[in-house]
Coordinates of C-alpha atoms in Angstrom, one line a residue:
Chain C
M16 CA 78.6 15.9 118.0
L17 CA 77.8 14.2 114.5
Q18 CA 74.4 15.8 114.4
Y19 CA 75.9 19.2 115.5
F20 CA 78.5 18.8 112.5
L21 CA 75.6 17.9 110.2
K22 CA 73.7 20.8 111.1
R23 CA 76.5 23.4 110.9
L24 CA 77.4 21.7 107.4
L25 CA 74.1 22.3 106.2
S26 CA 73.8 25.9 107.2
L27 CA 77.1 26.2 105.6
G28 CA 75.8 25.1 102.4
L29 CA 73.0 27.1 102.4
S30 CA 74.8 30.3 103.2
L31 CA 77.2 29.5 100.2
V32 CA 74.2 29.2 98.0
A33 CA 72.7 32.5 99.5
A34 CA 75.9 34.3 98.7
S35 CA 76.4 33.0 95.2
I36 CA 72.8 34.1 94.3
V37 CA 73.3 37.6 96.0
I38 CA 76.6 38.2 94.0
F39 CA 75.4 36.5 90.8
L40 CA 72.1 38.8 90.8
A41 CA 74.0 41.9 91.7
L42 CA 76.2 41.8 88.6
E43 CA 73.4 40.5 86.5
V44 CA 72.1 44.0 86.6
V45 CA 74.8 45.7 85.1
P46 CA 73.9 47.0 81.6
G47 CA 76.1 45.9 78.7
D48 CA 77.0 42.9 76.7
P49 CA 80.3 41.3 77.6
A50 CA 80.5 39.6 74.3
A51 CA 80.0 43.0 72.2
Y52 CA 82.6 44.7 74.7
M53 CA 85.2 41.8 73.7
L54 CA 84.7 41.8 70.1
G55 CA 84.1 45.5 69.4
I56 CA 81.6 47.4 67.8
N57 CA 82.3 45.9 64.3
A58 CA 81.5 42.4 65.3
Q59 CA 79.1 40.2 63.1
E60 CA 75.9 39.0 64.9
D61 CA 76.4 35.3 64.3
T62 CA 80.1 35.9 65.9
L63 CA 78.7 37.6 68.8
N64 CA 76.0 34.8 69.3
A65 CA 79.0 32.1 68.9
L66 CA 81.0 34.0 71.8
R67 CA 77.7 34.5 74.0
E68 CA 77.1 30.9 73.7
Q69 CA 80.9 30.2 74.6
L70 CA 80.9 32.4 77.4
G71 CA 77.6 31.0 78.7
L72 CA 75.6 34.3 78.4
N73 CA 72.6 32.8 76.3
G74 CA 69.6 31.2 78.1
T75 CA 67.4 32.1 81.0
I76 CA 68.7 33.6 84.2
L77 CA 68.4 30.4 85.9
Q78 CA 70.3 28.4 83.5
R79 CA 73.1 31.0 83.4
Y80 CA 73.1 30.9 87.3
L81 CA 73.3 27.4 87.3
S82 CA 75.8 27.0 84.7
W83 CA 78.0 29.6 86.8
A84 CA 77.3 27.8 89.9
G85 CA 78.1 24.5 88.6
G86 CA 81.1 25.8 87.2
L87 CA 82.3 27.4 90.6
L88 CA 81.8 23.6 92.4
V89 CA 84.2 22.1 89.7
G90 CA 86.9 25.1 89.9
D91 CA 85.6 26.7 86.6
F92 CA 85.2 30.3 87.2
G93 CA 84.8 31.2 83.3
T94 CA 87.0 33.1 81.1
S95 CA 88.1 36.7 81.5
Y96 CA 86.7 39.3 79.2
T97 CA 89.9 41.0 79.0
Y98 CA 92.6 38.6 79.7
R99 CA 91.0 35.9 77.6
I100 CA 92.2 33.1 80.0
P101 CA 90.6 31.2 82.6
V102 CA 89.6 33.2 85.6
A103 CA 90.7 30.4 87.8
E104 CA 94.2 30.8 86.5
L105 CA 94.3 34.4 87.2
I106 CA 93.2 34.1 90.7
G107 CA 95.3 31.1 91.3
E108 CA 98.3 33.1 90.3
R109 CA 97.3 36.0 92.6
L110 CA 96.3 33.8 95.4
W111 CA 99.9 33.0 95.9
V112 CA 100.6 36.6 97.1
S113 CA 97.2 37.3 98.7
L114 CA 97.0 34.2 101.0
P115 CA 100.6 34.2 102.3
L116 CA 100.2 38.0 103.1
A117 CA 96.9 37.4 105.1
L118 CA 98.5 34.6 106.9
Y119 CA 101.8 36.5 107.7
A120 CA 99.8 39.3 109.2
L121 CA 97.4 36.9 111.1
T122 CA 100.8 35.3 112.7
L123 CA 102.1 38.7 113.4
S124 CA 99.2 40.1 114.8
T125 CA 98.5 36.7 117.1
M126 CA 102.5 37.1 118.2
I127 CA 101.9 40.6 119.1
A128 CA 98.6 40.4 120.7
F129 CA 99.0 37.3 123.1
P130 CA 102.0 38.5 124.8
A131 CA 100.8 42.0 125.1
G132 CA 97.2 41.1 126.3
I133 CA 98.4 38.7 128.9
W134 CA 101.2 41.3 130.1
A135 CA 98.5 44.0 130.4
A136 CA 96.2 41.6 132.2
S137 CA 98.6 40.2 134.7
R138 CA 99.5 43.8 135.5
R139 CA 96.0 45.3 135.5
G140 CA 96.0 49.0 136.6
S141 CA 99.7 49.4 136.5
Y142 CA 101.7 51.7 134.0
V143 CA 102.1 48.7 131.8
D144 CA 98.3 48.1 131.5
T145 CA 97.6 51.8 130.9
G146 CA 100.6 51.9 128.2
V147 CA 99.5 49.1 126.3
M148 CA 96.0 50.0 126.3
G149 CA 96.8 53.4 125.0
V150 CA 98.9 51.9 122.4
T151 CA 96.0 49.6 121.1
Q152 CA 93.8 52.7 121.2
L153 CA 96.1 54.4 118.5
G154 CA 96.3 51.0 116.8
V155 CA 92.6 50.7 116.4
A156 CA 92.3 54.4 115.0
I157 CA 95.1 54.5 112.7
P158 CA 94.1 54.0 109.0
N159 CA 96.3 51.0 108.0
F160 CA 97.2 52.4 104.5
W161 CA 98.5 55.7 105.8
F162 CA 100.7 53.6 108.4
A163 CA 101.8 51.8 105.3
M164 CA 102.7 54.9 103.6
L165 CA 104.5 56.1 106.6
M166 CA 106.4 52.7 106.9
V167 CA 107.5 53.2 103.3
L168 CA 108.9 56.5 104.2
V169 CA 111.0 55.4 107.0
F170 CA 112.2 52.0 106.0
A171 CA 112.0 52.1 102.3
I172 CA 113.0 55.6 101.2
N173 CA 114.9 56.7 104.4
L174 CA 116.6 53.8 105.7
R175 CA 116.3 51.5 102.5
W176 CA 116.0 48.4 104.5
F177 CA 113.0 47.2 102.4
S178 CA 111.9 48.0 98.8
A179 CA 108.9 50.5 98.5
G180 CA 106.7 47.9 96.7
G181 CA 106.3 45.4 94.1
F182 CA 106.9 41.4 94.7
P183 CA 109.9 39.5 93.2
G184 CA 108.0 36.7 93.0
W185 CA 108.6 33.2 95.1
D186 CA 111.1 32.0 92.6
E187 CA 113.5 34.3 93.8
G188 CA 113.4 32.6 97.0
V189 CA 111.1 32.4 100.1
L190 CA 113.2 35.1 102.0
A191 CA 113.1 37.6 99.4
G192 CA 109.1 36.9 99.0
L193 CA 108.8 37.3 102.8
K194 CA 110.9 40.3 102.7
A195 CA 108.7 42.0 100.1
L196 CA 105.6 41.1 102.1
T197 CA 107.0 42.3 105.6
L198 CA 105.9 45.9 105.5
P199 CA 102.5 45.1 104.2
A200 CA 101.9 42.4 106.6
V201 CA 102.9 44.8 109.6
A202 CA 100.6 47.3 108.1
L203 CA 97.8 44.8 108.0
A204 CA 98.4 43.2 111.5
L205 CA 98.6 46.5 113.4
P206 CA 95.0 47.3 113.7
Q207 CA 94.0 43.6 114.2
A208 CA 96.8 43.1 116.8
S209 CA 95.5 46.0 118.8
I210 CA 91.9 44.5 118.8
L211 CA 92.9 41.2 119.6
T212 CA 95.1 42.6 122.4
R213 CA 92.3 44.3 124.0
V214 CA 90.0 41.2 123.6
M215 CA 92.9 39.0 124.9
R216 CA 93.1 41.3 128.0
S217 CA 89.5 41.7 128.9
S218 CA 88.7 38.1 128.3
L219 CA 91.8 37.0 130.6
L220 CA 90.6 39.6 133.3
D221 CA 87.0 37.9 133.3
T222 CA 88.3 34.6 133.6
L223 CA 90.7 35.7 136.4
G224 CA 87.4 36.7 138.3
E225 CA 85.7 33.4 138.1
D226 CA 85.2 31.2 141.2
F227 CA 87.4 28.3 139.8
I228 CA 90.4 30.2 139.7
R229 CA 89.8 31.4 143.6
S230 CA 89.8 27.7 144.2
A231 CA 92.8 27.4 142.1
R232 CA 94.4 30.1 144.3
A233 CA 93.0 28.7 147.6
K234 CA 94.7 25.3 146.9
G235 CA 98.1 27.2 146.8
L236 CA 98.9 28.0 143.3
S237 CA 100.5 31.5 142.7
R238 CA 98.6 34.2 140.8
G239 CA 100.9 33.2 137.8
Q240 CA 100.4 29.6 138.0
A241 CA 96.6 29.9 138.1
M242 CA 96.5 32.2 135.2
W243 CA 98.9 29.9 133.1
R244 CA 97.3 26.6 133.9
H245 CA 93.7 27.4 134.2
A246 CA 92.5 31.0 133.3
L247 CA 94.3 31.1 129.8
R248 CA 92.7 28.3 128.3
N249 CA 89.5 29.3 129.3
A250 CA 89.9 32.7 128.0
L251 CA 90.6 31.7 124.5
I252 CA 87.2 31.2 123.2
P253 CA 86.2 34.9 122.8
V254 CA 90.0 35.3 121.1
L255 CA 89.4 32.6 118.6
T256 CA 86.1 34.1 117.5
I257 CA 87.6 37.2 116.9
M258 CA 90.4 35.8 115.2
G259 CA 88.1 34.0 113.0
L260 CA 86.3 37.4 112.2
Q261 CA 89.8 39.1 111.6
F262 CA 90.7 36.8 109.0
S263 CA 88.0 38.3 106.6
F264 CA 89.2 41.7 107.6
L265 CA 92.8 40.7 106.7
L266 CA 91.4 39.2 103.2
A267 CA 89.5 42.3 102.6
G268 CA 92.1 44.8 104.0
A269 CA 94.7 43.2 101.8
I270 CA 92.8 44.8 98.8
I271 CA 93.7 48.2 99.9
I272 CA 97.2 47.5 101.4
E273 CA 98.3 45.6 97.9
N274 CA 97.5 48.8 96.3
V275 CA 99.7 50.7 98.5
F276 CA 102.7 48.4 97.9
Y277 CA 101.7 47.5 94.3
L278 CA 101.6 43.9 95.1
P279 CA 100.1 41.5 92.6
G280 CA 97.6 40.0 94.7
L281 CA 93.8 39.7 94.4
G282 CA 93.1 43.2 95.5
R283 CA 95.1 44.6 92.4
L284 CA 93.3 42.1 90.2
V285 CA 89.7 43.6 91.4
F286 CA 90.8 47.0 90.7
Q287 CA 92.2 46.5 87.4
A288 CA 89.0 44.3 86.6
I289 CA 86.9 46.8 88.0
S290 CA 88.5 49.5 85.7
S291 CA 88.3 47.3 82.6
R292 CA 84.6 46.2 83.2
D293 CA 85.7 42.5 83.7
L294 CA 82.8 41.7 85.7
I295 CA 83.4 37.8 85.8
V296 CA 86.9 38.4 87.4
V297 CA 85.0 40.7 90.0
E298 CA 82.3 38.1 90.5
S299 CA 84.8 35.6 91.1
V300 CA 87.0 37.0 93.5
V301 CA 84.3 38.5 95.5
M302 CA 82.6 34.9 95.7
L303 CA 86.0 33.4 96.6
L304 CA 86.6 35.8 99.3
V305 CA 83.2 35.4 100.8
F306 CA 83.6 31.7 100.7
A307 CA 86.8 31.8 102.6
V308 CA 85.0 34.1 105.1
I309 CA 82.0 31.7 105.3
L310 CA 84.4 28.6 105.7
V311 CA 86.6 30.3 108.4
N312 CA 83.5 31.0 110.5
F313 CA 82.4 27.7 110.1
S314 CA 85.8 26.3 111.3
V315 CA 85.8 28.5 114.2
D316 CA 82.5 27.1 115.3
L317 CA 83.7 23.6 115.0
A318 CA 86.8 24.7 117.0
Y319 CA 84.7 25.7 119.6
A320 CA 82.6 22.3 120.0
L321 CA 86.1 20.8 120.2
V322 CA 87.3 23.1 122.8
D323 CA 84.2 23.2 124.8
P324 CA 81.9 20.2 125.2
R325 CA 79.4 22.3 126.9
L326 CA 78.6 24.1 123.6
R327 CA 77.9 20.6 121.9
S328 CA 75.1 19.5 124.2
R329 CA 73.5 22.9 124.4
R330 CA 72.3 22.7 121.1
Chain B
M3 CA 79.3 67.0 134.4
K4 CA 81.3 65.8 137.5
L5 CA 81.1 62.4 135.9
L6 CA 82.1 63.6 132.5
L7 CA 85.5 64.8 134.2
H8 CA 85.8 61.7 136.2
N9 CA 86.0 59.6 133.1
R10 CA 89.6 59.4 131.7
S11 CA 88.5 58.8 128.1
M12 CA 85.5 61.2 128.0
L13 CA 87.1 64.6 127.9
P14 CA 89.7 63.9 125.2
G15 CA 87.0 62.2 123.2
V16 CA 84.7 64.9 123.5
I17 CA 87.3 67.7 122.6
L18 CA 88.6 66.0 119.5
T19 CA 85.2 65.3 118.4
I20 CA 84.3 68.8 118.9
V21 CA 87.3 70.0 117.0
F22 CA 86.7 68.4 114.1
A23 CA 82.8 68.5 113.8
G24 CA 83.5 72.2 114.3
A25 CA 86.0 72.3 111.6
A26 CA 83.5 70.7 109.2
I27 CA 80.7 73.1 110.1
V28 CA 83.0 76.0 109.9
S29 CA 84.4 74.9 106.6
L30 CA 80.6 75.4 105.2
V31 CA 80.9 79.2 105.8
W32 CA 84.4 79.8 105.8
V33 CA 87.8 78.4 105.0
P34 CA 91.2 80.1 105.2
Y35 CA 91.7 79.7 101.3
D36 CA 89.3 78.5 98.6
I37 CA 90.5 75.1 97.7
T38 CA 88.9 75.4 94.0
I39 CA 91.6 78.1 93.0
L40 CA 94.8 76.5 92.0
N41 CA 98.0 78.5 92.6
I42 CA 100.8 76.7 91.1
A43 CA 103.4 79.2 92.2
D44 CA 102.6 78.2 95.9
R45 CA 102.8 74.4 95.3
M46 CA 104.4 72.1 98.0
K47 CA 105.0 74.6 100.5
T48 CA 106.1 73.2 103.7
P49 CA 104.0 74.2 106.8
S50 CA 104.6 78.1 107.7
L51 CA 102.6 80.7 109.1
I52 CA 100.6 81.6 106.3
H53 CA 99.9 78.2 105.5
P54 CA 100.1 76.3 109.0
F55 CA 99.8 72.7 107.4
G56 CA 101.6 73.7 104.0
T57 CA 100.3 73.5 100.4
D58 CA 99.7 70.7 97.9
Q59 CA 101.0 69.9 94.5
F60 CA 98.6 72.7 93.0
G61 CA 99.3 75.2 95.5
R62 CA 96.0 74.5 97.5
D63 CA 96.0 75.2 101.3
I64 CA 96.0 71.8 103.0
L65 CA 94.5 73.1 106.1
S66 CA 91.3 74.3 104.1
M67 CA 91.2 71.0 102.4
I68 CA 91.1 69.2 105.5
M69 CA 88.5 71.3 106.9
V70 CA 86.4 70.5 103.6
G71 CA 87.6 66.9 103.7
A72 CA 86.3 66.6 107.3
R73 CA 82.8 67.6 106.0
T74 CA 82.9 64.6 103.4
S75 CA 84.2 62.2 106.0
I76 CA 81.7 63.2 108.7
A77 CA 78.6 63.2 106.2
V78 CA 79.4 59.9 104.6
A79 CA 79.8 58.3 108.0
L80 CA 76.7 59.8 109.5
V81 CA 74.5 59.0 106.6
A82 CA 75.7 55.2 106.8
V83 CA 75.2 54.9 110.3
G84 CA 71.6 56.6 109.8
I85 CA 70.8 53.8 107.1
G86 CA 72.3 51.1 109.4
M87 CA 70.0 52.4 112.5
L88 CA 66.9 53.1 110.5
A89 CA 66.9 49.8 108.7
G90 CA 68.6 47.6 111.6
V91 CA 66.7 48.9 114.6
P92 CA 63.1 48.2 113.4
L93 CA 64.4 44.6 112.0
G94 CA 65.9 44.0 115.5
L95 CA 62.7 45.0 117.3
A96 CA 60.5 42.9 114.9
A97 CA 62.9 39.8 115.3
A98 CA 62.8 40.0 118.9
A99 CA 59.0 40.6 119.3
R100 CA 58.5 37.3 117.2
R101 CA 61.2 35.4 118.8
G102 CA 61.8 32.0 117.1
S103 CA 59.1 32.6 114.4
L104 CA 59.8 32.4 110.6
P105 CA 60.4 36.3 110.1
D106 CA 62.8 36.2 113.3
E107 CA 64.7 33.2 111.3
I108 CA 64.8 35.1 107.9
I109 CA 66.0 38.6 109.4
M110 CA 69.0 36.8 111.5
R111 CA 70.1 34.6 108.6
T112 CA 70.1 37.2 106.2
N113 CA 71.8 39.3 108.8
D114 CA 74.5 36.3 108.7
L115 CA 74.8 36.6 105.1
V116 CA 75.4 40.3 105.0
F117 CA 78.1 39.6 107.7
A118 CA 79.9 37.2 105.4
F119 CA 80.5 40.1 103.0
P120 CA 83.3 42.5 104.5
S121 CA 82.3 46.1 103.7
L122 CA 85.1 46.6 101.5
L123 CA 83.8 43.7 99.4
I124 CA 80.3 45.0 99.2
A125 CA 81.8 48.6 98.1
V126 CA 83.9 46.6 95.2
M127 CA 80.8 45.0 94.1
I128 CA 78.4 48.2 94.2
T129 CA 81.4 50.0 92.5
A130 CA 81.5 47.5 89.6
V131 CA 78.0 47.9 89.0
F132 CA 77.2 51.5 89.6
G133 CA 80.4 53.2 89.3
A134 CA 82.4 55.1 92.2
S135 CA 81.1 57.8 93.9
A136 CA 80.5 59.1 97.5
L137 CA 76.7 58.1 97.3
N138 CA 77.7 54.6 96.5
A139 CA 80.2 54.4 99.5
I140 CA 77.6 55.6 102.0
I141 CA 75.4 52.8 100.5
A142 CA 78.1 50.3 101.0
I143 CA 79.0 51.2 104.6
G144 CA 75.2 51.6 105.4
I145 CA 74.4 48.1 104.2
F146 CA 77.0 46.8 106.3
N147 CA 75.8 48.8 109.3
I148 CA 72.2 47.2 109.1
P149 CA 73.3 43.8 110.6
V150 CA 75.4 45.3 113.4
F151 CA 72.4 47.5 114.7
A152 CA 69.9 44.4 114.0
R153 CA 71.7 42.1 115.9
L154 CA 72.6 44.5 119.1
T155 CA 68.8 45.5 119.0
R156 CA 67.4 42.0 119.0
G157 CA 69.8 40.8 121.7
A158 CA 69.2 43.6 123.9
A159 CA 65.4 43.7 123.4
L160 CA 65.2 39.8 124.1
T161 CA 66.4 40.2 127.4
L162 CA 63.8 43.0 127.8
W163 CA 61.0 40.7 126.6
S164 CA 61.1 38.5 129.7
R165 CA 60.7 41.5 132.1
E166 CA 57.5 41.8 134.3
Y167 CA 56.9 45.2 133.2
I168 CA 56.6 44.0 129.5
M169 CA 54.2 41.4 130.9
A170 CA 52.1 43.9 132.6
A171 CA 51.9 45.9 129.4
R172 CA 50.9 42.9 127.3
V173 CA 48.3 42.2 130.1
A174 CA 47.1 45.8 129.7
G175 CA 46.1 44.9 126.0
K176 CA 49.1 46.3 124.3
G177 CA 50.2 44.8 121.0
P178 CA 53.9 43.6 120.3
A179 CA 54.6 46.8 117.8
R180 CA 53.2 49.1 120.5
I181 CA 55.4 47.6 123.2
S182 CA 58.3 47.4 121.1
V183 CA 58.2 51.1 120.5
E184 CA 56.8 52.4 123.8
H185 CA 58.9 50.1 126.1
I186 CA 61.7 48.4 124.6
L187 CA 63.1 51.0 122.4
P188 CA 63.6 53.5 125.0
N189 CA 65.6 51.1 127.0
V190 CA 67.9 50.1 124.2
T191 CA 68.7 53.6 123.4
N192 CA 71.9 53.9 125.4
L193 CA 73.3 50.8 123.9
L194 CA 72.3 52.2 120.3
I195 CA 74.1 55.5 121.0
V196 CA 77.3 53.6 122.2
Q197 CA 77.5 51.3 119.1
G198 CA 76.6 54.4 117.1
T199 CA 79.6 56.3 117.7
I200 CA 81.7 53.2 117.3
Q201 CA 80.0 52.5 113.9
F202 CA 80.8 56.3 113.0
S203 CA 84.4 56.2 113.5
L204 CA 84.5 52.7 111.7
G205 CA 82.5 54.6 108.7
I206 CA 85.1 57.3 108.6
L207 CA 88.2 54.6 108.3
A208 CA 86.1 52.8 105.7
E209 CA 85.3 56.0 103.8
A210 CA 89.0 57.0 104.0
G211 CA 89.9 53.8 102.9
L212 CA 87.4 53.5 99.8
S213 CA 88.6 57.2 98.7
Y214 CA 92.0 56.0 99.0
V215 CA 91.7 53.3 96.4
G216 CA 89.4 55.5 94.3
L217 CA 86.1 54.0 95.1
G218 CA 84.9 56.7 97.5
A219 CA 84.4 60.6 96.8
Q220 CA 85.4 61.7 93.4
P221 CA 87.4 65.0 92.5
P222 CA 86.8 67.8 93.1
T223 CA 85.0 66.5 96.3
A224 CA 87.8 66.9 99.0
S225 CA 88.3 63.9 100.9
W226 CA 91.1 62.7 103.4
G227 CA 91.6 59.4 101.7
R228 CA 91.9 61.0 98.3
M229 CA 94.2 63.5 99.5
L230 CA 96.5 60.5 100.8
A231 CA 96.3 58.8 97.6
D232 CA 97.2 62.1 95.9
S233 CA 100.4 62.4 98.1
Q234 CA 101.8 58.9 97.9
T235 CA 103.7 59.4 94.7
M236 CA 105.2 62.6 96.3
I237 CA 105.8 61.0 99.7
S238 CA 109.7 61.5 99.6
L239 CA 109.5 65.0 98.3
A240 CA 106.9 66.4 100.3
P241 CA 106.0 64.2 103.4
H242 CA 103.8 66.9 104.8
L243 CA 101.3 66.3 102.3
A244 CA 100.8 62.7 103.7
L245 CA 101.1 63.6 107.3
F246 CA 98.3 66.1 107.9
P247 CA 95.2 64.2 106.3
G248 CA 96.5 60.9 107.8
L249 CA 96.6 62.4 111.5
A250 CA 93.3 64.3 110.9
I251 CA 91.8 60.7 110.3
L252 CA 93.5 59.2 113.1
L253 CA 92.6 61.9 115.7
T254 CA 89.0 62.0 114.4
V255 CA 88.6 58.1 114.8
L256 CA 90.5 58.4 118.1
G257 CA 88.3 61.2 119.3
L258 CA 85.2 59.3 118.5
N259 CA 86.4 55.8 120.1
L260 CA 87.0 57.6 123.3
L261 CA 83.7 59.3 123.2
G262 CA 82.2 55.9 122.7
D263 CA 84.3 54.4 125.6
G264 CA 83.2 57.3 127.9
L265 CA 79.6 57.2 127.0
R266 CA 79.4 53.4 127.5
D267 CA 80.6 53.9 131.0
L268 CA 78.4 57.1 131.8
L269 CA 75.4 55.6 130.2
D270 CA 75.7 52.0 131.6
P271 CA 74.7 52.7 135.5
K272 CA 76.0 49.0 136.3
L273 CA 79.5 50.1 135.3
R274 CA 79.3 53.5 136.8
R275 CA 78.6 51.9 140.3
A276 CA 81.3 49.5 139.9
R277 CA 83.6 52.3 139.5
T278 CA 82.7 54.5 142.5

């Protein structure tokens, strides 16, 4: 187990280094000098140089990469060109919206998908099954930002149950915050819940066809007992994989949904940064999201090994 | 044909796909109204016989815009899938032919790396560097498609390499490249077609999302995502502005997904036998 863990940890580290190099190089090719941009056209040469020095823009490409990556390690993302405050502070603020939103959506999607998938699998071929599968087909095909707009029309404009957008901040209380995040979370969760339901159903059906379930039935367990006691646990592995992958879709998908609801999260930050050419902010947010994706996939891999000892020994 | 009718998802899938592909092709030669002409007097009309889907805030016919928008969506998604296949399939074949070698490792690890970047993030980076355009949206979605096809091809090819007829071809003196092209590729085509349909529908969703946030097709190019973005501020005054482009995306993606499901059942003889 320790060897497996160390191997995975090494590959985690390599992925992070590789990702940071790709992101750094991608934004390195952008023309223009951030220092000149910040100081305007009348800046003196020595002022420009001083600012470049301060921003870490002087030196060879390797030196700049190392200082940027070294900064990342200690949580120093550099200084925003437009806001003139540390990027880490900017991101920290926005994370308090984006992260709860992604987690809220993940919770909703799991809470919908597990019962729906189990229900459909347990009545395979019935109207329930056909109905659930039909709804998930729609859920996968619907653009979530459009679904979000329709929800705003119905629940915010017509019924006035929710506000159409904006975020009051957590200072207003947890309930007010959650309420503002509800429509966005539902919009984000819908396609993911649909995919997860389908995975849950087909994985459960596969497991129900296995020999050990037949043995359990032969021992006298009812279909329901066999499913709850034996099949469900074994069906969870593919479901966990998909949940891990979905977390990255939720984080990235939040970029668009935050724009529908004018939520002050990472997504809005990235778009403002793109329009003001604040590349270091773009770079940092992308790096952070990619880091999150790699880390989640790493955790899912470890979770497998814990759930299924066979996976440990095979490697 | 009989199989086509037997399959529940195939028929609606084919019909929806033909309707939207047809609309895109027809729009090349004819649309009900010219969408480059603004007619403020007719703005925000609700659906009627003259304008079946109504008009937008500039008095443009929404049906015509959806037809032209279909062209943008389909073109972007098609080219993006093309990029993914053209780069991904050879990589997958090469990796499988040299299983476990250094090139295989490099190809697969690079794949994993690209997978860590959700397509939207690739698009955000590309836009930050090169600016927003339909072309950059194509590149972003295309890059994301490469590992999908590479992984699929490699996985399918690996199982084929252990077959006896491949062994026979090797004994006959054929090299790995020739075997890949002559024997492996034809046997993975079905899988590629099915995956291609799925990636195509994902591409349409991605293009719509990117255009919605302004990272995709720029005006005056008509695009479903842009139409939705433009309609958002007017949604309480004229909900039909948001209704029809959204339905167009939904139905196109639904059609392609059903088509993909149907093709998978049709092309996979194992599934077909299981059914009958």
